[in-house]
Short mmCIF file of C-alpha atoms in Angstrom, two decimals:
data_model
loop_
_atom_site.label_atom_id
_atom_site.label_comp_id
_atom_site.label_asym_id
_atom_site.label_seq_id
_atom_site.Cartn_x
_atom_site.Cartn_y
_atom_site.Cartn_z
CA MET A 984 22.29 -33.35 2.86
CA ILE A 985 23.52 -29.98 1.74
CA GLY A 986 25.52 -31.50 -1.11
CA ASP A 987 22.46 -33.38 -2.29
CA LEU A 988 20.33 -30.35 -2.03
CA GLU A 989 22.73 -28.39 -4.21
CA GLU A 990 22.72 -31.18 -6.75
CA LEU A 991 18.97 -31.01 -7.02
CA VAL A 992 18.66 -27.12 -6.95
CA THR A 993 21.40 -26.70 -9.64
CA CYS A 994 19.49 -29.06 -12.01
CA GLU A 995 16.71 -26.61 -13.03
CA SER A 996 13.33 -28.06 -13.63
CA TYR A 997 10.79 -25.65 -14.91
CA SER A 998 7.44 -27.32 -15.29
CA ALA A 999 6.85 -26.19 -18.95
CA ASP A 1000 10.24 -27.43 -20.13
CA LEU A 1001 9.72 -31.08 -20.41
CA GLU A 1002 13.34 -31.85 -21.40
CA ALA A 1003 14.44 -30.01 -18.15
CA VAL A 1004 11.97 -31.97 -16.12
CA ALA A 1005 13.31 -35.29 -17.65
CA ARG A 1006 16.94 -34.23 -16.76
CA SER A 1007 15.81 -33.48 -13.26
CA ALA A 1008 14.14 -36.87 -12.98
CA LYS A 1009 17.42 -38.58 -13.66
CA VAL A 1010 19.18 -36.55 -10.94
CA VAL A 1011 16.43 -37.29 -8.41
CA GLY A 1012 16.58 -40.97 -9.49
CA ALA A 1013 20.35 -41.11 -8.88
CA LEU A 1014 19.89 -39.53 -5.51
CA GLY A 1015 17.24 -42.15 -4.44
CA ARG A 1016 19.33 -45.04 -6.00
CA ARG A 1017 22.49 -44.01 -3.96
CA LEU A 1018 20.65 -43.59 -0.61
CA LEU A 1019 18.00 -46.40 -0.92
CA GLY A 1020 19.85 -48.88 -3.13
CA ALA A 1021 17.09 -49.22 -5.50
CA GLU A 1022 16.18 -47.95 -9.01
CA PRO A 1023 13.02 -45.98 -9.41
CA GLU A 1024 10.31 -46.69 -12.00
CA TYR A 1025 10.45 -43.80 -14.52
CA ILE A 1026 6.92 -43.05 -15.68
CA VAL A 1027 6.39 -40.67 -18.63
CA ILE A 1028 2.92 -39.40 -19.26
CA ASP A 1029 2.35 -36.90 -22.16
CA GLY A 1030 6.09 -36.16 -22.00
CA VAL A 1031 6.14 -35.38 -18.23
CA THR A 1032 8.55 -37.54 -16.17
CA HIS A 1033 7.53 -38.94 -12.79
CA LEU A 1034 9.41 -41.37 -10.51
CA ARG A 1035 8.12 -44.08 -8.21
CA TRP A 1036 9.90 -46.44 -5.80
CA SER A 1037 7.76 -49.33 -4.20
CA PHE A 1038 8.97 -51.63 -1.43
CA GLY A 1039 6.93 -54.62 -0.64
CA THR A 1040 3.17 -54.27 0.09
CA PRO A 1041 2.39 -50.52 0.15
CA ARG A 1042 1.18 -49.02 3.42
CA VAL A 1043 2.70 -45.58 3.45
CA LEU A 1044 3.07 -42.99 0.49
CA MET A 1045 5.90 -40.41 0.60
CA LEU A 1046 4.81 -37.73 -1.92
CA GLY A 1047 6.61 -34.92 -3.49
CA HIS A 1048 7.40 -33.14 -6.84
CA HIS A 1049 10.62 -32.23 -8.62
CA ASP A 1050 9.23 -29.59 -10.98
CA THR A 1051 9.54 -25.84 -10.07
CA VAL A 1052 7.93 -22.54 -11.25
CA TRP A 1053 11.37 -21.18 -12.17
CA PRO A 1054 12.16 -20.73 -15.86
CA ILE A 1055 15.48 -22.07 -17.18
CA GLY A 1056 18.27 -19.69 -16.63
CA THR A 1057 16.90 -18.51 -13.27
CA LEU A 1058 20.21 -19.74 -11.62
CA ARG A 1059 22.08 -16.90 -13.28
CA THR A 1060 19.98 -14.32 -11.22
CA HIS A 1061 19.17 -16.54 -8.26
CA PRO A 1062 22.33 -18.70 -7.83
CA TRP A 1063 22.64 -21.54 -5.31
CA SER A 1064 24.14 -20.31 -2.19
CA VAL A 1065 24.45 -21.08 1.57
CA VAL A 1066 25.25 -18.16 3.65
CA ASP A 1067 24.84 -17.80 7.53
CA GLY A 1068 22.84 -21.20 7.53
CA VAL A 1069 20.34 -20.17 4.88
CA ALA A 1070 20.31 -22.09 1.57
CA LYS A 1071 18.93 -20.21 -1.50
CA GLY A 1072 18.16 -21.17 -5.05
CA PRO A 1073 15.27 -21.85 -7.44
CA GLY A 1074 13.11 -24.47 -5.98
CA VAL A 1075 15.07 -24.90 -2.68
CA PHE A 1076 12.05 -24.31 -0.50
CA ASP A 1077 9.37 -25.55 -2.91
CA MET A 1078 10.18 -28.41 -2.72
CA LYS A 1079 13.64 -29.78 -3.31
CA SER A 1080 14.63 -29.65 0.18
CA GLY A 1081 11.57 -31.93 0.87
CA LEU A 1082 12.81 -34.53 -1.57
CA VAL A 1083 16.31 -34.58 0.07
CA GLN A 1084 14.61 -35.19 3.52
CA ILE A 1085 12.46 -38.02 2.11
CA PHE A 1086 15.45 -39.97 0.83
CA HIS A 1087 17.66 -39.25 3.93
CA ALA A 1088 14.74 -40.21 6.34
CA LEU A 1089 14.06 -43.53 4.59
CA ALA A 1090 17.94 -44.26 4.25
CA GLY A 1091 17.90 -44.39 8.09
CA LEU A 1092 15.36 -47.14 8.40
CA PRO A 1093 16.34 -50.81 8.69
CA ASP A 1094 13.58 -51.92 6.48
CA LEU A 1095 11.73 -50.18 3.72
CA ASP A 1096 8.98 -52.64 3.40
CA GLY A 1097 5.64 -51.05 3.08
CA VAL A 1098 6.86 -47.79 1.58
CA THR A 1099 6.05 -46.13 -1.63
CA ILE A 1100 7.77 -42.84 -2.88
CA LEU A 1101 6.12 -40.93 -5.67
CA VAL A 1102 7.91 -37.83 -7.10
CA THR A 1103 5.82 -36.15 -9.71
CA GLY A 1104 6.95 -33.63 -12.50
CA ASP A 1105 3.89 -31.34 -12.96
CA GLU A 1106 2.57 -30.38 -9.57
CA GLU A 1107 3.23 -26.76 -10.24
CA VAL A 1108 0.95 -26.72 -13.25
CA GLY A 1109 -1.94 -28.61 -11.84
CA SER A 1110 -0.80 -32.21 -11.84
CA ILE A 1111 -2.76 -32.84 -15.07
CA THR A 1112 -0.71 -35.86 -15.98
CA SER A 1113 0.03 -37.15 -12.47
CA ARG A 1114 -3.35 -36.98 -10.67
CA GLY A 1115 -4.31 -40.52 -11.71
CA LEU A 1116 -0.87 -41.77 -10.69
CA ILE A 1117 -1.13 -40.14 -7.30
CA GLU A 1118 -4.46 -41.60 -6.70
CA GLU A 1119 -3.51 -45.03 -7.78
CA SER A 1120 -0.40 -45.03 -5.64
CA ALA A 1121 -2.25 -43.73 -2.55
CA ARG A 1122 -5.48 -45.70 -2.73
CA GLY A 1123 -6.14 -47.77 0.42
CA LEU A 1124 -2.93 -46.82 2.22
CA ALA A 1125 -2.63 -46.05 5.90
CA ALA A 1126 -1.00 -42.59 5.43
CA ALA A 1127 0.27 -40.16 2.91
CA PHE A 1128 3.20 -37.88 3.90
CA VAL A 1129 3.74 -34.90 1.70
CA THR A 1130 7.02 -33.14 1.95
CA GLU A 1131 5.84 -29.84 0.57
CA ALA A 1132 7.49 -26.81 2.28
CA SER A 1133 6.27 -26.10 5.83
CA ALA A 1134 3.92 -23.18 6.68
CA ASP A 1135 5.17 -20.12 8.47
CA GLY A 1136 7.41 -20.84 11.42
CA GLY A 1137 7.78 -24.51 10.40
CA ALA A 1138 3.99 -25.36 10.96
CA LEU A 1139 2.76 -28.50 9.37
CA LYS A 1140 -0.10 -28.10 6.97
CA THR A 1141 -3.26 -29.96 8.31
CA GLY A 1142 -5.65 -28.10 6.08
CA ARG A 1143 -5.44 -26.88 2.38
CA LYS A 1144 -8.15 -25.33 0.35
CA GLY A 1145 -9.53 -27.10 -2.74
CA THR A 1146 -9.19 -25.38 -6.04
CA SER A 1147 -11.42 -24.77 -9.07
CA ASN A 1148 -10.56 -22.96 -12.24
CA TYR A 1149 -13.19 -21.57 -14.74
CA GLU A 1150 -13.30 -19.37 -17.76
CA VAL A 1151 -16.40 -17.49 -18.51
CA GLN A 1152 -16.69 -16.66 -22.28
CA VAL A 1153 -19.10 -13.92 -23.53
CA TYR A 1154 -20.56 -13.55 -26.96
CA GLY A 1155 -22.07 -10.43 -28.13
CA ARG A 1156 -22.38 -8.78 -31.55
CA ALA A 1157 -19.89 -6.34 -33.12
CA ALA A 1158 -20.81 -2.93 -34.44
CA HIS A 1159 -19.23 0.39 -35.17
CA ALA A 1160 -18.76 2.14 -31.83
CA GLY A 1161 -19.26 5.67 -33.22
CA LEU A 1162 -21.66 5.18 -36.07
CA GLU A 1163 -24.25 2.58 -34.73
CA PRO A 1164 -23.32 1.18 -31.31
CA GLU A 1165 -26.94 0.47 -30.66
CA ARG A 1166 -26.76 -2.27 -33.32
CA GLY A 1167 -24.16 -4.05 -31.32
CA ILE A 1168 -24.33 -6.31 -28.23
CA ASN A 1169 -21.40 -5.23 -25.94
CA ALA A 1170 -19.58 -8.37 -24.67
CA GLY A 1171 -17.48 -6.12 -22.52
CA VAL A 1172 -20.54 -4.73 -20.70
CA GLU A 1173 -21.95 -8.31 -20.36
CA LEU A 1174 -18.66 -9.45 -18.98
CA ALA A 1175 -18.70 -6.59 -16.37
CA HIS A 1176 -22.07 -8.01 -15.11
CA GLN A 1177 -20.65 -11.49 -14.98
CA ILE A 1178 -17.51 -10.45 -13.12
CA LEU A 1179 -19.64 -8.71 -10.41
CA ALA A 1180 -21.84 -11.96 -10.18
CA VAL A 1181 -18.76 -14.27 -9.94
CA ALA A 1182 -17.08 -12.14 -7.35
CA ALA A 1183 -20.26 -12.17 -5.24
CA LEU A 1184 -20.03 -15.99 -4.80
CA GLY A 1185 -17.17 -15.85 -2.33
CA SER A 1186 -18.27 -16.31 1.32
CA GLY A 1187 -16.38 -16.79 4.51
CA ALA A 1188 -13.17 -18.80 3.81
CA THR A 1189 -14.34 -19.43 0.21
CA THR A 1190 -12.67 -17.02 -2.23
CA VAL A 1191 -13.90 -16.56 -5.83
CA VAL A 1192 -11.57 -14.16 -7.69
CA PRO A 1193 -11.91 -12.93 -11.30
CA THR A 1194 -8.37 -12.87 -12.66
CA VAL A 1195 -7.36 -12.68 -16.35
CA LEU A 1196 -9.44 -10.51 -18.65
CA SER A 1197 -9.59 -10.10 -22.37
CA GLY A 1198 -12.05 -8.87 -24.93
CA GLY A 1199 -12.54 -6.64 -27.99
CA THR A 1200 -10.59 -6.07 -31.15
CA THR A 1201 -10.26 -2.40 -31.88
CA LEU A 1202 -10.94 0.79 -29.98
CA ASN A 1203 -13.79 1.83 -32.32
CA THR A 1204 -15.69 -1.52 -32.38
CA VAL A 1205 -18.25 -2.80 -30.00
CA PRO A 1206 -16.72 -6.02 -28.65
CA ALA A 1207 -18.25 -9.26 -29.84
CA GLN A 1208 -16.36 -11.42 -27.49
CA ALA A 1209 -14.79 -11.15 -23.99
CA ARG A 1210 -13.63 -13.62 -21.27
CA VAL A 1211 -12.43 -13.83 -17.76
CA GLY A 1212 -10.62 -16.50 -15.78
CA VAL A 1213 -11.81 -17.25 -12.37
CA ASP A 1214 -9.73 -18.69 -9.46
CA VAL A 1215 -11.67 -20.49 -6.75
CA ARG A 1216 -10.46 -21.71 -3.39
CA VAL A 1217 -12.78 -23.61 -0.97
CA PRO A 1218 -12.29 -25.16 2.53
CA THR A 1219 -14.83 -27.96 2.04
CA LEU A 1220 -16.17 -30.18 -0.64
CA ALA A 1221 -19.62 -28.79 -0.02
CA GLU A 1222 -18.37 -25.39 -0.76
CA GLN A 1223 -16.74 -26.48 -3.99
CA ALA A 1224 -19.99 -28.00 -5.14
CA ARG A 1225 -21.94 -24.84 -4.25
CA VAL A 1226 -19.65 -22.67 -6.23
CA ASP A 1227 -19.63 -25.01 -9.12
CA ARG A 1228 -23.32 -25.04 -9.33
CA ALA A 1229 -23.49 -21.31 -9.17
CA VAL A 1230 -20.88 -20.61 -11.84
CA ARG A 1231 -22.61 -23.06 -14.29
CA GLU A 1232 -25.97 -21.31 -13.55
CA LEU A 1233 -24.70 -17.86 -14.56
CA ALA A 1234 -27.18 -16.27 -16.95
CA PRO A 1235 -26.66 -13.34 -19.51
CA VAL A 1236 -27.98 -9.85 -18.57
CA LEU A 1237 -28.06 -8.21 -21.99
CA ASP A 1238 -30.62 -9.25 -24.54
CA GLY A 1239 -29.10 -11.28 -27.24
CA SER A 1240 -25.75 -12.03 -25.41
CA ARG A 1241 -24.61 -15.64 -24.74
CA LEU A 1242 -22.35 -17.33 -22.14
CA GLU A 1243 -20.16 -20.34 -22.14
CA VAL A 1244 -18.60 -21.63 -18.94
CA SER A 1245 -15.65 -24.09 -19.00
CA GLY A 1246 -13.53 -25.55 -16.40
CA GLY A 1247 -14.38 -26.88 -12.95
CA PRO A 1248 -12.83 -28.37 -9.86
CA ASN A 1249 -9.13 -29.23 -9.99
CA ARG A 1250 -8.05 -30.33 -6.42
CA PRO A 1251 -10.44 -31.28 -3.68
CA PRO A 1252 -9.84 -29.70 -0.27
CA LEU A 1253 -7.53 -31.30 2.30
CA GLU A 1254 -9.97 -31.08 5.11
CA THR A 1255 -8.52 -30.93 8.64
CA ALA A 1256 -10.32 -34.14 9.61
CA MET A 1257 -8.12 -36.04 7.19
CA SER A 1258 -4.88 -34.76 8.96
CA ALA A 1259 -5.95 -34.91 12.68
CA SER A 1260 -4.80 -38.39 13.53
CA LEU A 1261 -1.47 -37.96 11.73
CA PHE A 1262 -0.83 -34.61 13.24
CA ALA A 1263 -1.49 -36.07 16.64
CA LEU A 1264 0.95 -38.86 15.92
CA ALA A 1265 3.60 -36.31 14.68
CA GLN A 1266 3.24 -34.45 18.01
CA ARG A 1267 4.02 -37.67 19.91
CA VAL A 1268 6.92 -38.45 17.60
CA ALA A 1269 8.38 -34.91 18.04
CA ALA A 1270 8.02 -35.07 21.76
CA ALA A 1271 9.74 -38.37 21.91
CA LEU A 1272 12.55 -36.97 19.79
CA GLY A 1273 12.92 -34.06 22.21
CA GLN A 1274 11.81 -31.54 19.47
CA PRO A 1275 9.82 -28.38 20.27
CA GLU A 1276 6.00 -28.77 20.14
CA LEU A 1277 4.66 -28.76 16.56
CA THR A 1278 2.27 -26.21 15.19
CA GLU A 1279 -0.27 -26.57 12.41
CA ALA A 1280 -1.83 -24.30 9.99
CA SER A 1281 -4.56 -24.32 7.25
CA VAL A 1282 -3.46 -22.61 4.00
CA GLY A 1283 -5.06 -21.41 0.75
CA GLY A 1284 -2.56 -23.09 -1.59
CA ALA A 1285 -3.16 -26.58 -2.85
CA SER A 1286 -0.76 -29.57 -3.22
CA ASP A 1287 -0.92 -33.19 -4.39
CA GLY A 1288 -1.92 -33.96 -0.82
CA ASN A 1289 -5.31 -32.73 -1.69
CA PHE A 1290 -5.66 -35.64 -4.11
CA THR A 1291 -4.64 -38.27 -1.49
CA ALA A 1292 -7.09 -36.73 1.05
CA GLY A 1293 -9.72 -36.56 -1.47
CA ILE A 1294 -9.80 -40.34 -1.87
CA GLY A 1295 -9.99 -40.84 1.88
CA VAL A 1296 -6.25 -41.44 2.81
CA PRO A 1297 -5.17 -39.76 5.95
CA THR A 1298 -2.68 -37.05 4.79
CA LEU A 1299 -0.12 -34.76 6.58
CA ASP A 1300 1.44 -32.09 4.62
CA GLY A 1301 4.19 -29.45 5.10
CA LEU A 1302 6.76 -31.92 6.23
CA GLY A 1303 9.49 -30.55 4.01
CA GLY A 1304 11.79 -27.76 4.30
CA VAL A 1305 11.47 -24.91 6.98
CA GLY A 1306 12.14 -21.47 5.40
CA GLY A 1307 9.99 -19.16 3.29
CA GLY A 1308 9.47 -17.42 0.01
CA ALA A 1309 7.95 -20.17 -2.17
CA HIS A 1310 7.73 -18.86 -5.77
CA ALA A 1311 9.43 -15.57 -4.69
CA ASP A 1312 12.75 -14.03 -5.06
CA HIS A 1313 13.55 -14.50 -1.31
CA GLU A 1314 12.97 -18.29 -1.49
CA HIS A 1315 15.12 -20.08 1.13
CA VAL A 1316 15.54 -22.92 3.49
CA ILE A 1317 16.97 -22.89 7.08
CA VAL A 1318 19.77 -25.43 6.96
CA ALA A 1319 19.68 -26.22 10.63
CA GLU A 1320 16.10 -27.45 10.47
CA MET A 1321 16.70 -30.06 7.76
CA GLU A 1322 18.02 -32.81 10.13
CA PRO A 1323 15.33 -32.46 12.81
CA ARG A 1324 12.65 -32.56 10.02
CA THR A 1325 14.26 -35.59 8.54
CA ALA A 1326 14.26 -37.25 11.94
CA LEU A 1327 10.48 -36.46 12.36
CA LEU A 1328 9.66 -37.82 8.96
CA ARG A 1329 11.53 -41.04 9.68
CA GLY A 1330 9.78 -41.37 13.15
CA LEU A 1331 6.34 -40.95 11.38
CA VAL A 1332 7.08 -43.59 8.93
CA GLN A 1333 8.30 -46.01 11.60
CA ALA A 1334 5.31 -45.36 13.73
CA VAL A 1335 2.84 -46.03 10.97
CA LEU A 1336 4.62 -49.14 9.67
CA SER A 1337 4.82 -50.62 13.24
#
């Protein structure tokens, strides 16, 4: 397994570099072909390469992604290594170890009938080209198992917040800031009002965070335009709808100013009810394997599992590598946990298919 993980990690696959993603898809495809004895279907959408294997009538979806957040050349500063049982390298935790575990888990099954594997190439940038493919592959199935990295301490992810992204664009009127500022309509001041209004929409587990700001042209000009990006994370579909209505109902404060709101929901939440039965099953499988009692966590980050849960498919996430540091310099996987997690995944698939 470690050799296979090294092969995937050392083939860099930065989401924005479509040629790199295509090269990575070939490496992932070769790994699946060797372990499963079957060629994948290569699906290229708007230049992004995804892979899918299907065996018989689908009942279970194994879901992962092979793109990473790390720009090409990161291996020079974050080289592949295994030291004291800890593997490091770009994407090792998020989520190339999860891909290795999928293939090794399935390779140990006597029959793959009923299994579909989907490995997407744009998860880290919002799954813009793959969402339809994910929903098509998952619809009507008994279970979706997502081998994204585990939560802290190896916890499975039974809840994920849904995500929405907006841009609020403000239009005012330019004027000389020193000679006649009163003739202008200050888009920056209007934007400040809107930022406060947006930030006030957060409540409880729902976060609404103004992020990227821009506006104005020169130091001595009343800004005619300004904008802010807004990141929204919600625990329920009801909250996602509430925030969406509120953002679209934003109204200008300054006379003569004008607002435009773009964007909207990206991923629905993975609500814990969609994971409860599969987590209970995972606990039974782990106990039968003699593994320690499993733990669960709800997290703010989204994954492609949000899409499968959003169309009503029972979904269990966080079945991939155990370690830490996703998207960070200290990204790592604990090697000794790969075999037990692979066995757990294999047992889950067997239990659902039987």
